[in-house]
Short mmCIF file of C-alpha atoms and ligand atoms in Angstrom, two decimals:
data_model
loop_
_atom_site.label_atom_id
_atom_site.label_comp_id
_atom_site.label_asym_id
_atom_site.label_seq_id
_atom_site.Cartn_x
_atom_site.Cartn_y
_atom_site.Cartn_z
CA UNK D 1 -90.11 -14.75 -1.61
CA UNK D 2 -88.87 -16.75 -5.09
CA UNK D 3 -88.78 -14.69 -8.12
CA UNK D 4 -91.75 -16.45 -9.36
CA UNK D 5 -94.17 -17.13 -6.66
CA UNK D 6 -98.05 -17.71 -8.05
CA UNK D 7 -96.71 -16.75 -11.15
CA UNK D 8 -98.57 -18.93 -14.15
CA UNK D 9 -96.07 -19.70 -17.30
CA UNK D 10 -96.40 -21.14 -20.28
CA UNK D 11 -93.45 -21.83 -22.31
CA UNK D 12 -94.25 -22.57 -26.10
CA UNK D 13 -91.33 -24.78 -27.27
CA UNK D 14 -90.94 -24.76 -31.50
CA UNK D 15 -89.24 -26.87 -33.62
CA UNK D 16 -85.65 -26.22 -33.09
CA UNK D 17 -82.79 -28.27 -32.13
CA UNK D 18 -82.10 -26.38 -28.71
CA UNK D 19 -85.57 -27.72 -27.59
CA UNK D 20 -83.61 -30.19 -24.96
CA UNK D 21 -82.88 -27.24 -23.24
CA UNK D 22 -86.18 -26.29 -22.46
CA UNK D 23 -86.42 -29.05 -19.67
CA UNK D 24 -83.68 -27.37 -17.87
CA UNK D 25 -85.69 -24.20 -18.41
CA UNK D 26 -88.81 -25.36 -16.63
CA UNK D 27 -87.25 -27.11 -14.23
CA UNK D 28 -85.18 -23.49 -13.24
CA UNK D 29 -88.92 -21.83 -13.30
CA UNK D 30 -90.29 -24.58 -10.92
CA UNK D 31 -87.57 -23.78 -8.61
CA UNK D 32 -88.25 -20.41 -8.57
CA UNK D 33 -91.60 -21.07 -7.64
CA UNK D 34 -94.07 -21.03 -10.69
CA UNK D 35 -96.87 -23.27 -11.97
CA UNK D 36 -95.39 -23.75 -15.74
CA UNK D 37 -97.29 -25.55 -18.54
CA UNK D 38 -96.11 -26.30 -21.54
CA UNK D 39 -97.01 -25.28 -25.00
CA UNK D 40 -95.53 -27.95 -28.03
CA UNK D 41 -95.83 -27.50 -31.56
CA UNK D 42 -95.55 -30.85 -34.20
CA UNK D 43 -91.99 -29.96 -34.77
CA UNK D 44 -90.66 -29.38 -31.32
CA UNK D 45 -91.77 -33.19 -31.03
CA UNK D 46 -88.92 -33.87 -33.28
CA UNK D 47 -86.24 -32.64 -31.04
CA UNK D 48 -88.12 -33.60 -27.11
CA UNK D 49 -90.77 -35.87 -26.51
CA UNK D 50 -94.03 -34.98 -24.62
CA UNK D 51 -93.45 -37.17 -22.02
CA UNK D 52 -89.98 -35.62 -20.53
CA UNK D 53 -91.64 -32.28 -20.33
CA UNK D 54 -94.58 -32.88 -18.72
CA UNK D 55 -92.97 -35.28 -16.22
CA UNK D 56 -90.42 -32.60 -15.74
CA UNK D 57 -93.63 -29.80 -15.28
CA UNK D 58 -95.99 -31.97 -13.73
CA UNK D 59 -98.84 -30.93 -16.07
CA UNK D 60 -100.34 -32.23 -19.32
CA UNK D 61 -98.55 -31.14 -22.28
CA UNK D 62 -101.00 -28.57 -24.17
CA UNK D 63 -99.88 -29.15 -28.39
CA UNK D 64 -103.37 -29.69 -30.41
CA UNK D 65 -105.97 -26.56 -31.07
CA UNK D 66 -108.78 -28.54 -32.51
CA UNK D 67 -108.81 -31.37 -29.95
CA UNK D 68 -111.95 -31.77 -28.24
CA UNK D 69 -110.41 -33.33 -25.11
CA UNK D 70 -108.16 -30.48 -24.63
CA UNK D 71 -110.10 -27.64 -24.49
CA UNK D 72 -113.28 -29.12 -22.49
CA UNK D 73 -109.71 -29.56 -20.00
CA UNK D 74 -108.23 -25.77 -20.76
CA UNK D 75 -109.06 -24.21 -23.60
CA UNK D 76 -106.81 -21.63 -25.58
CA UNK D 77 -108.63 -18.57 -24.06
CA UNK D 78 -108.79 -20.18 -20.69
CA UNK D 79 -104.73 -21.02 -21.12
CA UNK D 80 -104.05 -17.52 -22.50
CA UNK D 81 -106.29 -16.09 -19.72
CA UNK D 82 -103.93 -18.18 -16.88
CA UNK D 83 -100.69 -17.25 -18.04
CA UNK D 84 -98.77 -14.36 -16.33
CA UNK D 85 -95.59 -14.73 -18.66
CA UNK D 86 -95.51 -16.62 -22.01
CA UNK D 87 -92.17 -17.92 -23.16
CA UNK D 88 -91.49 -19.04 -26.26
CA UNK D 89 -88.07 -21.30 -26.18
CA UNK D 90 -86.60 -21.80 -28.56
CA UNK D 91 -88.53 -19.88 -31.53
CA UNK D 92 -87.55 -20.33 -34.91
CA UNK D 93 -87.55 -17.90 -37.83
CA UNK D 94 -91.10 -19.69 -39.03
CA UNK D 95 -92.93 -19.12 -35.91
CA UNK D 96 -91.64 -15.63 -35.30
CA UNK D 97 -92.73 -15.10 -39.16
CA UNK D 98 -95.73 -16.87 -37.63
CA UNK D 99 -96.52 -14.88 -34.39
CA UNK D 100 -95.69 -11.35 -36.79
CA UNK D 101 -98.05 -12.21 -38.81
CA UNK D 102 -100.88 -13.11 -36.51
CA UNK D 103 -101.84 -16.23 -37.66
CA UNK D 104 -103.89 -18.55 -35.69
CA UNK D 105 -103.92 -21.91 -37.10
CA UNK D 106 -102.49 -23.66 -34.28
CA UNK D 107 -102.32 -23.36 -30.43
CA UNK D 108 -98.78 -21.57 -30.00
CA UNK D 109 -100.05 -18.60 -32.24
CA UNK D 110 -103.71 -18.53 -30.96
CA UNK D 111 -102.24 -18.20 -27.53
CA UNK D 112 -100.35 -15.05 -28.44
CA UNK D 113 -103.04 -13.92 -29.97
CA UNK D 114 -105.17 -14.56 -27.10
CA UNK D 115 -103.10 -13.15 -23.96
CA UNK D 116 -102.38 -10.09 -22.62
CA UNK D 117 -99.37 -11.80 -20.55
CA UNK D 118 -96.27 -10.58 -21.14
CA UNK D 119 -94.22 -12.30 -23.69
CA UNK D 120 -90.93 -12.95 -24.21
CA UNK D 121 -89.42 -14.58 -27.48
CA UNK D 122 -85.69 -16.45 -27.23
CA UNK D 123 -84.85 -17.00 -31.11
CA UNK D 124 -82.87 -19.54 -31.90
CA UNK D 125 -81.83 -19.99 -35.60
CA UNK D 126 -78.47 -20.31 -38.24
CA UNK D 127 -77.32 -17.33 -38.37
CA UNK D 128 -78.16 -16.46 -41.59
CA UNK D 129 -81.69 -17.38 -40.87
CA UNK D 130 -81.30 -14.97 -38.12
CA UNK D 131 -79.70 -12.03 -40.25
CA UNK D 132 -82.16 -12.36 -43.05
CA UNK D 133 -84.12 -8.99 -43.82
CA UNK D 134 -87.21 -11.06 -43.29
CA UNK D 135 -86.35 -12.21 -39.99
CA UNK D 136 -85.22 -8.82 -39.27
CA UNK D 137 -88.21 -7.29 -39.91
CA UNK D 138 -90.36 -9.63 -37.85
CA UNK D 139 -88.11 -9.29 -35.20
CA UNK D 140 -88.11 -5.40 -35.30
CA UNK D 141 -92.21 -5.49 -35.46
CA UNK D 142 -92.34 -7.77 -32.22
CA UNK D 143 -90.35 -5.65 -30.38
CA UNK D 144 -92.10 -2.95 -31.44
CA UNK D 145 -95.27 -3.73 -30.43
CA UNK D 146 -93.49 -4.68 -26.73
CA UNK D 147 -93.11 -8.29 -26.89
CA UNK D 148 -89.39 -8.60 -25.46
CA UNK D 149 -86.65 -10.50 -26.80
CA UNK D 150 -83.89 -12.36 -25.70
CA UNK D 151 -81.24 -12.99 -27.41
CA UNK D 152 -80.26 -14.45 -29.83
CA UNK D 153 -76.42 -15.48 -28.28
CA UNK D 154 -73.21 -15.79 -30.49
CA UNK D 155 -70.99 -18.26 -30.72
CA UNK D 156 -71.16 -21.83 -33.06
CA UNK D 157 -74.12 -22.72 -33.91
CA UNK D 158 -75.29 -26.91 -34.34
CA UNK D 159 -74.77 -26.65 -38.18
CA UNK D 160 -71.09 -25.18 -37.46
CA UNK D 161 -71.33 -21.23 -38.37
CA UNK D 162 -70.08 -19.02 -36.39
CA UNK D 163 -72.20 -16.07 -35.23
CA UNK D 164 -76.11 -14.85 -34.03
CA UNK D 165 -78.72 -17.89 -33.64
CA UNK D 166 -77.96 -19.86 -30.58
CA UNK D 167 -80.58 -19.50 -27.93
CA UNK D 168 -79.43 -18.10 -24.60
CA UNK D 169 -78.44 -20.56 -22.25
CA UNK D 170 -81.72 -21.23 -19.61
CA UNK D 171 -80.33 -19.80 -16.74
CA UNK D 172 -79.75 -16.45 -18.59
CA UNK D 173 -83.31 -16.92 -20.09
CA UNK D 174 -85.31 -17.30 -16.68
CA UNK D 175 -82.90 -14.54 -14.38
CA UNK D 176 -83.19 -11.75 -17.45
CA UNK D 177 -87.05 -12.77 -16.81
CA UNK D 178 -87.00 -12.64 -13.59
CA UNK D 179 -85.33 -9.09 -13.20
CA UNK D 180 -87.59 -7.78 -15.73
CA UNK D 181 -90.95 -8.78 -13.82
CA UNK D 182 -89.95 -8.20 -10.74
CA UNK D 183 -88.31 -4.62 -11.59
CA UNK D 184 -88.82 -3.68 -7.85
CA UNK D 185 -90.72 -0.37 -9.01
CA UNK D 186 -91.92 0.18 -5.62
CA UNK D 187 -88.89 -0.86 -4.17
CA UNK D 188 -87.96 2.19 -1.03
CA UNK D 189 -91.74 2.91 -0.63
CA UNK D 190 -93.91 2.02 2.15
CA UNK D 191 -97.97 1.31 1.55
CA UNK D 192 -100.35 0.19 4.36
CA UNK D 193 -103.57 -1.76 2.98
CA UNK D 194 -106.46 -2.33 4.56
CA UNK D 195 -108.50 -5.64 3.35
CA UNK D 196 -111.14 -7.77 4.47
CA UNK D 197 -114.68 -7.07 7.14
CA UNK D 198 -114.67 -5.45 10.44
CA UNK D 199 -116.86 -7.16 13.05
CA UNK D 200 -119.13 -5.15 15.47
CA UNK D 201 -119.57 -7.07 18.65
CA UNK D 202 -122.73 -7.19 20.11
CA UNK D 203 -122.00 -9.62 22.66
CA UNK D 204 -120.09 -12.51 23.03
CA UNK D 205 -121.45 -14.55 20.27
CA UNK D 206 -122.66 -12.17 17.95
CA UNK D 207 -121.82 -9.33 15.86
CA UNK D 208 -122.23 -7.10 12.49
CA UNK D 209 -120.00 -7.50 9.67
CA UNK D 210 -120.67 -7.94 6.15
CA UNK D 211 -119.38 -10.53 3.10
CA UNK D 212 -115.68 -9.09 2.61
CA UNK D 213 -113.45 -12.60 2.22
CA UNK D 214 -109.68 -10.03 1.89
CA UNK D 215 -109.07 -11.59 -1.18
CA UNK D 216 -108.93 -8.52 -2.91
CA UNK D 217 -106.59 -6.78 -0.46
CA UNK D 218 -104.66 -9.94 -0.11
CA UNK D 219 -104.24 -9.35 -3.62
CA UNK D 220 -102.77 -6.11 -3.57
CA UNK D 221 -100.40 -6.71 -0.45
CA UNK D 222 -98.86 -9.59 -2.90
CA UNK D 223 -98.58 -7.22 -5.47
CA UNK D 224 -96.98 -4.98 -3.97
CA UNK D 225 -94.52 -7.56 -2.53
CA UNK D 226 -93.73 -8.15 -5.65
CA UNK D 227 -92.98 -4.68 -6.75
CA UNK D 228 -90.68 -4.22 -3.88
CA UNK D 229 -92.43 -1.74 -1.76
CA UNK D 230 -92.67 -2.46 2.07
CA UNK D 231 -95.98 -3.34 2.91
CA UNK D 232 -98.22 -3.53 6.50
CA UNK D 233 -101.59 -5.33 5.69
CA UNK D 234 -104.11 -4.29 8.61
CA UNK D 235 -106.34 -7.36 7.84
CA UNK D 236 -110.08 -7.82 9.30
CA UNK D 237 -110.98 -11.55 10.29
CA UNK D 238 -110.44 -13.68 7.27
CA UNK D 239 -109.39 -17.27 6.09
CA UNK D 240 -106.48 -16.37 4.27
CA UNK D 241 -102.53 -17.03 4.80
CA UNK D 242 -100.42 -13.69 3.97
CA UNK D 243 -96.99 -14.61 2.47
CA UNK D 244 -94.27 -13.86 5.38
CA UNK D 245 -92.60 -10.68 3.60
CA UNK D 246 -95.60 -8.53 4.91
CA UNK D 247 -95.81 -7.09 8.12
CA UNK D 248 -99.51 -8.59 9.04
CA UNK D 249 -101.45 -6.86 11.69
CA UNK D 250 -104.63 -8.49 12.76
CA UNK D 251 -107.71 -6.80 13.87
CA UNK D 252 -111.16 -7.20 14.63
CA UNK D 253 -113.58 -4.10 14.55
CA UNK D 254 -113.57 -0.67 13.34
CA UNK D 255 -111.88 1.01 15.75
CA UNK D 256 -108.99 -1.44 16.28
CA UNK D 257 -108.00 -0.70 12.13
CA UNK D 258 -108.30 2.97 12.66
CA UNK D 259 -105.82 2.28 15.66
CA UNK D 260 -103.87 0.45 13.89
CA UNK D 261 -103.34 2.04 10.72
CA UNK D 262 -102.69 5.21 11.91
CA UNK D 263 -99.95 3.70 14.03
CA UNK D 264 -98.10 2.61 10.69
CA UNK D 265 -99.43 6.73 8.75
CA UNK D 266 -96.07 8.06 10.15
CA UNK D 267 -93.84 6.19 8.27
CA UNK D 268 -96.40 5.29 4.94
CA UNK D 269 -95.87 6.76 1.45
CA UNK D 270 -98.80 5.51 0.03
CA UNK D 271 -102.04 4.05 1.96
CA UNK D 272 -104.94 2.36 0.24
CA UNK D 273 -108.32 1.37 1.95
CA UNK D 274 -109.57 -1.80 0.51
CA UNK D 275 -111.48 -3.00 3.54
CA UNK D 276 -115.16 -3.67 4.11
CA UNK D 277 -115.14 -1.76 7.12
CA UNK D 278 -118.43 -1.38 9.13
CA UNK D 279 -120.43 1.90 8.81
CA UNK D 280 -122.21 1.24 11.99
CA UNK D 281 -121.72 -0.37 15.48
CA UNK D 282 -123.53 -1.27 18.48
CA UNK D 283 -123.75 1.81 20.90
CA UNK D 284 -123.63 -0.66 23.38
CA UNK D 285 -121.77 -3.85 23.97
CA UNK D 286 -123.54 -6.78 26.09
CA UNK D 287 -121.49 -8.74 27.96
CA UNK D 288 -123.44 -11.15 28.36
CA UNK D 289 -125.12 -13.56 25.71
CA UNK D 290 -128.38 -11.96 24.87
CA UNK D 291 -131.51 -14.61 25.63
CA UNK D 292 -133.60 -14.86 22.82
CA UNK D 293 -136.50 -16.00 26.01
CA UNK D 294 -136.28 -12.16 27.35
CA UNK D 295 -138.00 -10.33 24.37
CA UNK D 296 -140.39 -11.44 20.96
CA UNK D 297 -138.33 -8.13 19.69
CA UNK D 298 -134.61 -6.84 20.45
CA UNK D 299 -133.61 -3.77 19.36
CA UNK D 300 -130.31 -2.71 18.62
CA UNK D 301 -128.97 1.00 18.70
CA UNK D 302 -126.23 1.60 16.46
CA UNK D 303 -123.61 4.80 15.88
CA UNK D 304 -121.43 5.44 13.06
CA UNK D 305 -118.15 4.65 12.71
CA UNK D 306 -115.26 6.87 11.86
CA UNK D 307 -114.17 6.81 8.52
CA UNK D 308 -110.96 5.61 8.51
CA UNK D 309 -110.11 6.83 4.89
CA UNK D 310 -111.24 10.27 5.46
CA UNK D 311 -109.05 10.55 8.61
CA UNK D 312 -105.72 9.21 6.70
CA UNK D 313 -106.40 11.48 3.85
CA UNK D 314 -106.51 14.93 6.27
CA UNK D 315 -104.21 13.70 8.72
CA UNK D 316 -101.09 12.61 5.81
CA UNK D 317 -101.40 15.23 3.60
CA UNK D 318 -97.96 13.81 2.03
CA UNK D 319 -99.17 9.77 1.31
CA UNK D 320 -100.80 9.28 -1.48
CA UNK D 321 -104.49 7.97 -0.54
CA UNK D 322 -106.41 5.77 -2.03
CA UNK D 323 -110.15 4.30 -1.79
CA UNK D 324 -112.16 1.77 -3.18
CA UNK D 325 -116.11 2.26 -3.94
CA UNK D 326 -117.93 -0.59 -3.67
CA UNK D 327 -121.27 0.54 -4.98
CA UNK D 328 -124.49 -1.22 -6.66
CA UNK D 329 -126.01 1.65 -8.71
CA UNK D 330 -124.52 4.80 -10.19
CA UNK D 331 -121.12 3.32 -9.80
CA UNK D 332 -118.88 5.72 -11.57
CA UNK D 333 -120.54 8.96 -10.29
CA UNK D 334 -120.74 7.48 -6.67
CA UNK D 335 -117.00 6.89 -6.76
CA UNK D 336 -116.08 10.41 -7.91
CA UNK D 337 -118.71 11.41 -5.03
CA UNK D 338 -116.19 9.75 -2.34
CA UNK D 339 -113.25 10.71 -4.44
CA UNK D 340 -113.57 14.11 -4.13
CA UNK D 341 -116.00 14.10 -0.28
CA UNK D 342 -113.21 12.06 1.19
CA UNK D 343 -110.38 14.26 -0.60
CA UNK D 344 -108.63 11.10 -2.26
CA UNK D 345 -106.11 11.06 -4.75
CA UNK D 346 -107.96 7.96 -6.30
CA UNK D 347 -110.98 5.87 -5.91
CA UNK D 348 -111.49 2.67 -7.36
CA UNK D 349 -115.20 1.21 -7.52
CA UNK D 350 -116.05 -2.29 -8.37
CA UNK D 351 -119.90 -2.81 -9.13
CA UNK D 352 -121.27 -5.40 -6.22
CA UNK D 353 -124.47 -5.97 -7.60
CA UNK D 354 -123.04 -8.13 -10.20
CA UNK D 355 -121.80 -11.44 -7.87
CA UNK D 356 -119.14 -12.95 -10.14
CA UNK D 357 -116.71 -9.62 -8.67
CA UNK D 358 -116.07 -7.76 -5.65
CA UNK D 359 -116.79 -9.72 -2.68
CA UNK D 360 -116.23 -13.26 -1.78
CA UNK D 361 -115.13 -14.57 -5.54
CA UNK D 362 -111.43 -14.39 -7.23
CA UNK D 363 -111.77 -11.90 -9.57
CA UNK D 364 -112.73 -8.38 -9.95
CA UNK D 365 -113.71 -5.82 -12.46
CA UNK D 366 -112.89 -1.85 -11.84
CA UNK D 367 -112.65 1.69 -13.10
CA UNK D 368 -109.75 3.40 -11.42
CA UNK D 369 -110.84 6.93 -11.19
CA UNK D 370 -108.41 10.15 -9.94
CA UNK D 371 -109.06 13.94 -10.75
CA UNK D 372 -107.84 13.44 -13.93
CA UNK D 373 -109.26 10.12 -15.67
CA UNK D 374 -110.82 6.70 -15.48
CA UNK D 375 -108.99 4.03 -15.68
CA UNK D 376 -111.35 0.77 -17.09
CA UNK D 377 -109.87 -2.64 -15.87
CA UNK D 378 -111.54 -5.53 -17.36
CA UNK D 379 -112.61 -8.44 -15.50
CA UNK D 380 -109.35 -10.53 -14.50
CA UNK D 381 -107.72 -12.01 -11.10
CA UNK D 382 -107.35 -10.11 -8.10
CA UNK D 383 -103.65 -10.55 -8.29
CA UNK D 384 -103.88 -9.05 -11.86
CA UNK D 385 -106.22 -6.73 -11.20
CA UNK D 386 -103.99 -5.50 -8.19
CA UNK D 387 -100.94 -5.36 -10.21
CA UNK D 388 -102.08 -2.96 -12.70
CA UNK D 389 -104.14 -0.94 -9.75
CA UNK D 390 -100.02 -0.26 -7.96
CA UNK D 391 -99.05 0.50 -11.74
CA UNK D 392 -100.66 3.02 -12.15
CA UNK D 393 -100.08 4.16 -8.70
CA UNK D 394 -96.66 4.58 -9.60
CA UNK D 395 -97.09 6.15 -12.48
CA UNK D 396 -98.74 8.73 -10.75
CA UNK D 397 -96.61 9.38 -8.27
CA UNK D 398 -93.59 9.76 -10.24
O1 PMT Z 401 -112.57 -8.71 0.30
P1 PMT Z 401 -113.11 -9.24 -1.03
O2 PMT Z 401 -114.06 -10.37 -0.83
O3 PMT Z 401 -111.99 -9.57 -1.99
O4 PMT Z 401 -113.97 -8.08 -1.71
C1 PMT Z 401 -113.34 -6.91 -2.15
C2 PMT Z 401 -114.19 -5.66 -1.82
C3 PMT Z 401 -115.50 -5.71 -2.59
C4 PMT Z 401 -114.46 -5.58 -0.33
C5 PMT Z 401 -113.29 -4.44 -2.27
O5 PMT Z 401 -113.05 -4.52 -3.64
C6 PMT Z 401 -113.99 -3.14 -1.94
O6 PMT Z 401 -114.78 -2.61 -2.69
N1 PMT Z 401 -113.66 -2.57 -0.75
C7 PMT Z 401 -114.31 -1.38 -0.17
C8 PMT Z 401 -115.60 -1.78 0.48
C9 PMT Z 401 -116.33 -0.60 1.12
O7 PMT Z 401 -116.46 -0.57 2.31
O8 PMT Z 401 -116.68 0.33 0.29
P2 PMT Z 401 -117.46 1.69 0.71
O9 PMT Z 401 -117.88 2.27 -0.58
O10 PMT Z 401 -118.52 1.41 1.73
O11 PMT Z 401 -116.34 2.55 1.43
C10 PMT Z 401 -115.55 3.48 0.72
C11 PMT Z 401 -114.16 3.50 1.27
O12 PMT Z 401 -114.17 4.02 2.61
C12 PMT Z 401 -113.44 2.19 1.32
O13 PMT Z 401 -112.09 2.39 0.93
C13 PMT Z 401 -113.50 1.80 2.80
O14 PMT Z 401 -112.37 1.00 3.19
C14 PMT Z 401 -113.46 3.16 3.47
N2 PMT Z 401 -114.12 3.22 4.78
C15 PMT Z 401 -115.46 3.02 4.93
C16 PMT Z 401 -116.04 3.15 6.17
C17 PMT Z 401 -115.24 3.48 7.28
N3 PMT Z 401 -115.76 3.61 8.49
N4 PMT Z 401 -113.93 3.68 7.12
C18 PMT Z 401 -113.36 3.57 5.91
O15 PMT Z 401 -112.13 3.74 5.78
#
């Protein structure tokens, strides 16, 4: 998989004369597989036109907070909302001043306002620009409150001194990125997801199964990708395409993912349930297609699955378990109901009575709930949502 795969950039280029280089640096981040749109402010047009770097992105250039056009396109809060990782390359000592201070008069520093993606700053300055107690001081606040710097490099700068200010070369820039997202935290561990429906057969044609599209465990299997763990997705029948680092098993009812999972329980550190699996199925299968001419009424006798969750969590006392909840009323007390009845180590319930989460749409909005606390996720992505769900994870199994 490339470093960046459905990773969302945007890298805010400021008015600085290493601003050519930033076409090298989105070409490097389209190679390594990311969607990158660019951020310009008035002054950066003074060193690169518009028109190299969105022919070199292959998106619109974003540079104006007040224009109509551009927001009814993508707003600032939609833009800040898309981005995984925010650049900005170079960044001179005014916007750094700018960012510090938190000021919002144009796009660049509404953006950072805006996001919760992680940001990374590449100065580039003279170096006495660079040195200045002001400068210092901005730069020591950023870092402080975890926006992550790189750079600046020595050497001679365009006005001829000698010493801190040049921005890092764009290679540097996007593999120092690159290591630092994809830190590999999970990297040696082993997690089995479930995702997506189960169907029931009836007969031939028809069966029992319920809304469940697998984006959301789809989702997490990526995530986890990307944090390096090893990961077997035992996926109900869905429309989606699972990226080719995960070991894909494909099933269709109940008892084929209890089969299945607990053939991968032996060698899993962590397992987490995410599937719509079917409570009930059809005590007896038809082989034949049931006539709708033989009876005005057909009745259907149904027994109870096992509960797949319940069975990992007594059976692999040593993997960390976990569920999700999906629940319509009571949502947080429900949860902690099958937290502690199923004897998790953590439950995470999404509210399916509201439609725009949980099943069938792209995002999601959960509490992640152990013995210990809840955990509030607002609404985001799956993929988002997913990667802070195997963050915490790890934090609690280290
Ligand atoms: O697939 P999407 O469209 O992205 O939607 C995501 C989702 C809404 C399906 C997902 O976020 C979610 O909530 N998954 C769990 C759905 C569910 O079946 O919840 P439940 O509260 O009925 O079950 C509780 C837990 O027991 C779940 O982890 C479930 O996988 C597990 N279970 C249930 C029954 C059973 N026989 N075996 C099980 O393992």
């Amino acid at each position: 998989m490339l470093s960046f795969s459905k990773k969302n950039i945007i890298l805010c280029v400021t008015g600085g004369i290493a601003a050519y280089k930033s076409a090298e640096i989105i070409r490097l981040f389209k190679k390594d597989g990311a969607d990158v749109r660019v951020v310009m402010t008035e002054s950066a047009k003074e060193f690169i036109t518009p028109l190299t770097l969105q022919a070199v992105s292959g998106n619109q250039i974003h540079d104006s907070l007040l224009d109509a056009d551009a927001e009814s396109a993508m707003g600032h809060i939609e833009l800040a909302k898309w981005a995984d990782i925010i650049l900005i390359a170079p960044c001179t000592a005014e916007s750094l001043s700018k960012i510090t201070h938190g000021r919002a008069d144009d796009l660049m520093g509404a953006l950072i306002l805006a996001t919760n993606a992680d940001v990374y700053i590449a100065p580039a300055m003279n170096m006495n620009m660079w040195l200045d107690k002001t400068t210092q001081d901005n730069y020591k606040i950023l870092s402080e409150r975890g926006l992550s710097f790189i750079g600046p490099a020595e050497g001679e700068q365009a006005c001829g001194d000698i010493g801190p200010g040049r921005m890092v070369e764009p290679n540097e820039i996007v593999s120092l990125i690159s290591s630092s997202t994809n830190r590999g935290i999970l990297s040696g561990l082993t997690i089995t997801i479930t995702a997506g429906p189960t169907r029931e057969q009836i007969d031939p044609v028809r069966f029992i199964s319920n809304n469940s599209s697998g984006k959301m465990g789809y989702a997490i299997a990526e995530a986890a990708i990307e944090l390096g763990a090893n990961v077997n997705l035992v996926s109900g029948p869905v429309s989606l395409h699972a990226d080719k680092a995960i070991n894909i098993s494909n099933i269709n009812s109940a008892d084929e993912m209890l089969e299945s999972v607990m053939s991968f329980m032996d060698e899993s550190n962590i397992f987490i349930g995410c599937a719509a699996v079917s409570d009930f199925s059809p005590v007896d299968y038809i082989d034949t297609k049931i006539k709708k001419e033989d009876s005005e009424q057909l009745d259907i006798q149904l027994k109870k699955n096992k509960d797949i969750l319940s069975l990992v969590a007594e059976h692999f006392k040593n993997s960390y378990v976990v569920g999700f909840a999906a629940e319509t009323s009571n949502v947080e007390e429900n949860a902690k109901n099958k937290l502690n009845s199923k004897n998790l180590n953590m439950i995470i319930s999404n509210d399916v009575s509201d439609q725009s989460i949980g099943f069938d749409v792209d995002e999601n909005e959960v509490n992640v709930i152990t013995k210990n606390e809840t955990i509030f996720l607002k609404r985001d992505k799956k993929i988002r949502i997913a990667r802070q769900i195997l963050k915490i994870i790890h934090s609690n199994i280290n």
